[in-house]
Amino acid sequence: MPASYTRRMDELERVDPSLFQLIRAELARERGVLDMVASENIAPIAVLEAQGSILTNKYADGYPEARLYDGCEVIDEIELLAIDRAKELFGAGHANVQPYSGTSANAAALRAFAQPGDAILGFAFDQGGHPSQYDSATPAGHLYEGHSYGVDRATGLLDFEQIREIALRVRPRVIFAGGSCYPRAIPFVRFREICDEVGAYLVADIAHLAGLIAAGRHESPVELADACTLTVHKTLGGARGGMILSRAMHAEVIDAAVFPGSQGGPITASFAAKAVTLHLCATPEFKERIDRTLTGARILAHHFAAAERDTRLHLVAGGTDTHLFALDTFDAGLTGQHALSWCHFLGVMGNAMTIPFDRATPPDCSGLRLGTAALATRGFRDADFAELADVLVTRFIDPSGPTLLALRERTRELARRFPIYPDLVL
Ligand code: DSN
């Protein structure tokens, strides 16, 4: 857990009491719930301090030693520190730490490797992927001819026969690998083979897997892919924002595609917040946290699998190899939204998501996505994940039973036992 916080937000409280009250309310909310949103985490205080620092004052369009603004000597050092740490942590030839988000990183990767009108191929959102990899509604999508692939209906695993068939047919310039609701490991080498066969660039979207990869707990795509796009606030657990890793030979096109290609002035304080995050991710404590994250997801998935007959909830893709799992709620007579509201009542936050071959009629869906990254950061160990699993499974076995309030008390007790920012006084 984060170390002691030494300051209150006195000045904010004085200048803007209404906003201060909202931040106080959000802190109380975060403290009172169990966050199982698979893309969220709890940033260390050091990251919050860097993000909220005086670095926010500085314009720094461009890159170290090639800025459009005067007075960037210190910002150059900070950005280079973040770049070096990213390269070191992931073993990458090049790193760009300026993308505002994962979606902006994907837009920049497309700009780097494809021309308007080119075909591109990404993992369909309703199958576990992300729209920024192919969809015309996303920032860069309208420039390209977007195609998408999915998973095998029987196994829920990536369907490489289908991916290869589409790639041979549409000849994409870029193929994306990686998703936001895919619970299984991603064999990036299979994507590399297809890219080589059709002459496509491979972009690994490791927004969700970055922490697992940094800890050495998932195969790294860094040497296989032409570029990797990621976010720093999910399993890496730190600064909000995106990043691109690439082969050294692509450094120039990637940098030009980020700025000026797809973004304006960088959020300079985020260079520092990303640098701190990467520093913390290089520690044994980080690996240990990722191990608890993975074990926690397996424990929860195992409990749901064991109770499948009683809950009629099925694990999407049969289980998990990662920090997240998804439940198919359809046979339980629930929409994903409904299942989410049952968790919400217990103070457990998650996502209702469309799952592969969803049987619900949009806008309803049949998926409930849950992740363990934030709980592991909070300090959860095996027994705590097992306790939470028992609460959640019981909730779905006996939805209207008299035990409901007792279940809610058990999640409240878990939240109390693992306080967030205990020394932050607001
Ligand atoms: N927002 C991320 C997620 O929830 O998975 C993807 O953009």
mmCIF file of N, CA, C and O in Angstrom, residues 130-179:
data_model
loop_
_atom_site.group_PDB
_atom_site.id
_atom_site.type_symbol
_atom_site.label_atom_id
_atom_site.label_comp_id
_atom_site.label_asym_id
_atom_site.label_seq_id
_atom_site.Cartn_x
_atom_site.Cartn_y
_atom_site.Cartn_z
ATOM 1 N N HIS A 130 -10.944 -4.397 -28.845
ATOM 2 C CA HIS A 130 -11.153 -2.967 -28.557
ATOM 3 C C HIS A 130 -11.418 -2.211 -29.854
ATOM 4 O O HIS A 130 -10.716 -2.414 -30.851
ATOM 5 N N PRO A 131 -12.435 -1.304 -29.841
ATOM 6 C CA PRO A 131 -12.816 -0.612 -31.074
ATOM 7 C C PRO A 131 -11.706 0.244 -31.686
ATOM 8 O O PRO A 131 -11.673 0.426 -32.911
ATOM 9 N N SER A 132 -10.811 0.772 -30.846
ATOM 10 C CA SER A 132 -9.767 1.662 -31.400
ATOM 11 C C SER A 132 -8.809 0.912 -32.315
ATOM 12 O O SER A 132 -7.945 1.509 -32.942
ATOM 13 N N GLN A 133 -8.972 -0.407 -32.433
ATOM 14 C CA GLN A 133 -8.101 -1.194 -33.319
ATOM 15 C C GLN A 133 -8.632 -1.283 -34.756
ATOM 16 O O GLN A 133 -7.928 -1.752 -35.643
ATOM 17 N N TYR A 134 -9.900 -0.837 -34.961
ATOM 18 C CA TYR A 134 -10.454 -1.033 -36.314
ATOM 19 C C TYR A 134 -11.703 -0.202 -36.615
ATOM 20 O O TYR A 134 -12.116 -0.054 -37.760
ATOM 21 N N ASP A 135 -12.358 0.340 -35.589
ATOM 22 C CA ASP A 135 -13.721 0.861 -35.747
ATOM 23 C C ASP A 135 -13.721 2.300 -36.254
ATOM 24 O O ASP A 135 -13.024 3.158 -35.694
ATOM 25 N N SER A 136 -14.573 2.578 -37.244
ATOM 26 C CA SER A 136 -14.600 3.911 -37.854
ATOM 27 C C SER A 136 -15.085 4.978 -36.868
ATOM 28 O O SER A 136 -14.892 6.165 -37.089
ATOM 29 N N ALA A 137 -15.710 4.569 -35.779
ATOM 30 C CA ALA A 137 -16.202 5.558 -34.799
ATOM 31 C C ALA A 137 -15.084 6.076 -33.901
ATOM 32 O O ALA A 137 -15.281 7.028 -33.156
ATOM 33 N N THR A 138 -13.913 5.462 -33.944
ATOM 34 C CA THR A 138 -12.829 5.856 -33.027
ATOM 35 C C THR A 138 -11.909 6.866 -33.723
ATOM 36 O O THR A 138 -12.001 7.063 -34.944
ATOM 37 N N PRO A 139 -10.997 7.510 -32.954
ATOM 38 C CA PRO A 139 -10.260 8.656 -33.504
ATOM 39 C C PRO A 139 -9.640 8.455 -34.885
ATOM 40 O O PRO A 139 -9.750 9.322 -35.745
ATOM 41 N N ALA A 140 -8.967 7.341 -35.131
ATOM 42 C CA ALA A 140 -8.314 7.198 -36.434
ATOM 43 C C ALA A 140 -9.098 6.298 -37.384
ATOM 44 O O ALA A 140 -8.827 6.251 -38.581
ATOM 45 N N GLY A 141 -10.082 5.593 -36.818
ATOM 46 C CA GLY A 141 -10.740 4.521 -37.570
ATOM 47 C C GLY A 141 -11.326 4.930 -38.903
ATOM 48 O O GLY A 141 -11.285 4.165 -39.879
ATOM 49 N N HIS A 142 -11.866 6.158 -38.984
ATOM 50 C CA HIS A 142 -12.552 6.561 -40.208
ATOM 51 C C HIS A 142 -11.596 6.670 -41.393
ATOM 52 O O HIS A 142 -12.023 6.735 -42.545
ATOM 53 N N LEU A 143 -10.291 6.711 -41.118
ATOM 54 C CA LEU A 143 -9.322 6.860 -42.211
ATOM 55 C C LEU A 143 -9.019 5.545 -42.909
ATOM 56 O O LEU A 143 -8.441 5.521 -43.988
ATOM 57 N N TYR A 144 -9.373 4.453 -42.276
ATOM 58 C CA TYR A 144 -8.948 3.144 -42.779
ATOM 59 C C TYR A 144 -10.154 2.265 -43.076
ATOM 60 O O TYR A 144 -11.279 2.552 -42.673
ATOM 61 N N GLU A 145 -9.851 1.175 -43.793
ATOM 62 C CA GLU A 145 -10.905 0.193 -44.049
ATOM 63 C C GLU A 145 -10.808 -0.847 -42.928
ATOM 64 O O GLU A 145 -9.937 -1.726 -42.965
ATOM 65 N N GLY A 146 -11.673 -0.703 -41.924
ATOM 66 C CA GLY A 146 -11.545 -1.539 -40.724
ATOM 67 C C GLY A 146 -12.166 -2.914 -40.883
ATOM 68 O O GLY A 146 -13.264 -3.058 -41.414
ATOM 69 N N HIS A 147 -11.444 -3.929 -40.430
ATOM 70 C CA HIS A 147 -11.962 -5.304 -40.375
ATOM 71 C C HIS A 147 -11.687 -5.841 -38.977
ATOM 72 O O HIS A 147 -10.761 -5.386 -38.300
ATOM 73 N N SER A 148 -12.486 -6.824 -38.579
ATOM 74 C CA SER A 148 -12.265 -7.371 -37.235
ATOM 75 C C SER A 148 -12.364 -8.887 -37.245
ATOM 76 O O SER A 148 -12.973 -9.490 -38.133
ATOM 77 N N TYR A 149 -11.734 -9.472 -36.247
ATOM 78 C CA TYR A 149 -11.765 -10.930 -36.069
ATOM 79 C C TYR A 149 -12.298 -11.243 -34.675
ATOM 80 O O TYR A 149 -12.460 -10.340 -33.845
ATOM 81 N N GLY A 150 -12.541 -12.527 -34.434
ATOM 82 C CA GLY A 150 -13.089 -12.894 -33.136
ATOM 83 C C GLY A 150 -12.531 -14.198 -32.605
ATOM 84 O O GLY A 150 -11.413 -14.602 -32.947
ATOM 85 N N VAL A 151 -13.353 -14.843 -31.780
ATOM 86 C CA VAL A 151 -12.913 -16.061 -31.104
ATOM 87 C C VAL A 151 -13.709 -17.252 -31.617
ATOM 88 O O VAL A 151 -14.746 -17.101 -32.275
ATOM 89 N N ASP A 152 -13.217 -18.419 -31.294
ATOM 90 C CA ASP A 152 -13.880 -19.663 -31.677
ATOM 91 C C ASP A 152 -15.137 -19.858 -30.809
ATOM 92 O O ASP A 152 -15.074 -19.700 -29.589
ATOM 93 N N ARG A 153 -16.249 -20.195 -31.461
ATOM 94 C CA ARG A 153 -17.519 -20.288 -30.744
ATOM 95 C C ARG A 153 -17.487 -21.375 -29.659
ATOM 96 O O ARG A 153 -18.019 -21.206 -28.571
ATOM 97 N N ALA A 154 -16.798 -22.473 -29.946
ATOM 98 C CA ALA A 154 -16.815 -23.589 -28.985
ATOM 99 C C ALA A 154 -15.889 -23.344 -27.795
ATOM 100 O O ALA A 154 -16.249 -23.620 -26.654
ATOM 101 N N THR A 155 -14.701 -22.823 -28.055
ATOM 102 C CA THR A 155 -13.708 -22.708 -26.975
ATOM 103 C C THR A 155 -13.626 -21.306 -26.372
ATOM 104 O O THR A 155 -13.128 -21.139 -25.259
ATOM 105 N N GLY A 156 -14.056 -20.318 -27.126
ATOM 106 C CA GLY A 156 -13.900 -18.936 -26.667
ATOM 107 C C GLY A 156 -12.480 -18.428 -26.849
ATOM 108 O O GLY A 156 -12.161 -17.308 -26.444
ATOM 109 N N LEU A 157 -11.608 -19.244 -27.453
ATOM 110 C CA LEU A 157 -10.220 -18.821 -27.661
ATOM 111 C C LEU A 157 -10.073 -18.137 -29.016
ATOM 112 O O LEU A 157 -10.888 -18.352 -29.924
ATOM 113 N N LEU A 158 -9.045 -17.311 -29.159
ATOM 114 C CA LEU A 158 -8.793 -16.633 -30.433
ATOM 115 C C LEU A 158 -8.805 -17.646 -31.577
ATOM 116 O O LEU A 158 -8.165 -18.706 -31.479
ATOM 117 N N ASP A 159 -9.521 -17.295 -32.639
ATOM 118 C CA ASP A 159 -9.696 -18.219 -33.752
ATOM 119 C C ASP A 159 -8.663 -17.898 -34.836
ATOM 120 O O ASP A 159 -8.908 -17.065 -35.723
ATOM 121 N N PHE A 160 -7.508 -18.551 -34.757
ATOM 122 C CA PHE A 160 -6.416 -18.206 -35.669
ATOM 123 C C PHE A 160 -6.690 -18.611 -37.111
ATOM 124 O O PHE A 160 -6.161 -18.000 -38.027
ATOM 125 N N GLU A 161 -7.525 -19.632 -37.296
ATOM 126 C CA GLU A 161 -7.899 -19.974 -38.684
ATOM 127 C C GLU A 161 -8.662 -18.817 -39.308
ATOM 128 O O GLU A 161 -8.412 -18.413 -40.443
ATOM 129 N N GLN A 162 -9.601 -18.265 -38.505
ATOM 130 C CA GLN A 162 -10.405 -17.131 -39.000
ATOM 131 C C GLN A 162 -9.518 -15.891 -39.212
ATOM 132 O O GLN A 162 -9.648 -15.198 -40.219
ATOM 133 N N ILE A 163 -8.610 -15.656 -38.265
ATOM 134 C CA ILE A 163 -7.756 -14.466 -38.369
ATOM 135 C C ILE A 163 -6.913 -14.548 -39.639
ATOM 136 O O ILE A 163 -6.807 -13.588 -40.408
ATOM 137 N N ARG A 164 -6.358 -15.736 -39.876
ATOM 138 C CA ARG A 164 -5.506 -15.913 -41.068
ATOM 139 C C ARG A 164 -6.336 -15.766 -42.343
ATOM 140 O O ARG A 164 -5.918 -15.116 -43.308
ATOM 141 N N GLU A 165 -7.545 -16.341 -42.310
ATOM 142 C CA GLU A 165 -8.409 -16.286 -43.502
ATOM 143 C C GLU A 165 -8.760 -14.825 -43.830
ATOM 144 O O GLU A 165 -8.655 -14.390 -44.985
ATOM 145 N N ILE A 166 -9.131 -14.050 -42.820
ATOM 146 C CA ILE A 166 -9.477 -12.635 -43.067
ATOM 147 C C ILE A 166 -8.234 -11.879 -43.548
ATOM 148 O O ILE A 166 -8.304 -11.071 -44.485
ATOM 149 N N ALA A 167 -7.102 -12.164 -42.908
ATOM 150 C CA ALA A 167 -5.867 -11.451 -43.272
ATOM 151 C C ALA A 167 -5.492 -11.740 -44.729
ATOM 152 O O ALA A 167 -5.098 -10.826 -45.476
ATOM 153 N N LEU A 168 -5.636 -12.990 -45.145
ATOM 154 C CA LEU A 168 -5.304 -13.324 -46.538
ATOM 155 C C LEU A 168 -6.272 -12.647 -47.504
ATOM 156 O O LEU A 168 -5.898 -12.226 -48.599
ATOM 157 N N ARG A 169 -7.514 -12.507 -47.070
ATOM 158 C CA ARG A 169 -8.540 -11.926 -47.947
ATOM 159 C C ARG A 169 -8.429 -10.407 -48.032
ATOM 160 O O ARG A 169 -8.483 -9.846 -49.125
ATOM 161 N N VAL A 170 -8.229 -9.724 -46.905
ATOM 162 C CA VAL A 170 -8.293 -8.254 -46.945
ATOM 163 C C VAL A 170 -6.915 -7.605 -47.007
ATOM 164 O O VAL A 170 -6.797 -6.405 -47.235
ATOM 165 N N ARG A 171 -5.862 -8.400 -46.778
ATOM 166 C CA ARG A 171 -4.470 -7.900 -46.841
ATOM 167 C C ARG A 171 -4.291 -6.636 -46.007
ATOM 168 O O ARG A 171 -4.001 -5.546 -46.538
ATOM 169 N N PRO A 172 -4.483 -6.743 -44.690
ATOM 170 C CA PRO A 172 -4.364 -5.543 -43.854
ATOM 171 C C PRO A 172 -2.929 -5.045 -43.787
ATOM 172 O O PRO A 172 -1.980 -5.820 -43.898
ATOM 173 N N ARG A 173 -2.808 -3.755 -43.621
ATOM 174 C CA ARG A 173 -1.482 -3.153 -43.442
ATOM 175 C C ARG A 173 -1.030 -3.347 -41.996
ATOM 176 O O ARG A 173 0.158 -3.452 -41.718
ATOM 177 N N VAL A 174 -2.024 -3.358 -41.086
ATOM 178 C CA VAL A 174 -1.731 -3.505 -39.655
ATOM 179 C C VAL A 174 -2.679 -4.548 -39.069
ATOM 180 O O VAL A 174 -3.871 -4.548 -39.378
ATOM 181 N N ILE A 175 -2.130 -5.437 -38.245
ATOM 182 C CA ILE A 175 -2.976 -6.346 -37.458
ATOM 183 C C ILE A 175 -2.713 -6.055 -35.984
ATOM 184 O O ILE A 175 -1.561 -5.981 -35.549
ATOM 185 N N PHE A 176 -3.803 -5.875 -35.223
ATOM 186 C CA PHE A 176 -3.692 -5.673 -33.776
ATOM 187 C C PHE A 176 -3.916 -7.001 -33.055
ATOM 188 O O PHE A 176 -4.784 -7.794 -33.457
ATOM 189 N N ALA A 177 -3.147 -7.198 -31.996
ATOM 190 C CA ALA A 177 -3.349 -8.353 -31.112
ATOM 191 C C ALA A 177 -3.512 -7.839 -29.692
ATOM 192 O O ALA A 177 -2.687 -7.041 -29.239
ATOM 193 N N GLY A 178 -4.556 -8.270 -29.006
ATOM 194 C CA GLY A 178 -4.742 -7.831 -27.612
ATOM 195 C C GLY A 178 -6.111 -7.229 -27.429
ATOM 196 O O GLY A 178 -6.632 -6.584 -28.344
ATOM 197 N N GLY A 179 -6.708 -7.439 -26.248
ATOM 198 C CA GLY A 179 -8.077 -6.977 -26.055
ATOM 199 C C GLY A 179 -8.324 -6.396 -24.684
ATOM 200 O O GLY A 179 -7.386 -6.169 -23.916
#
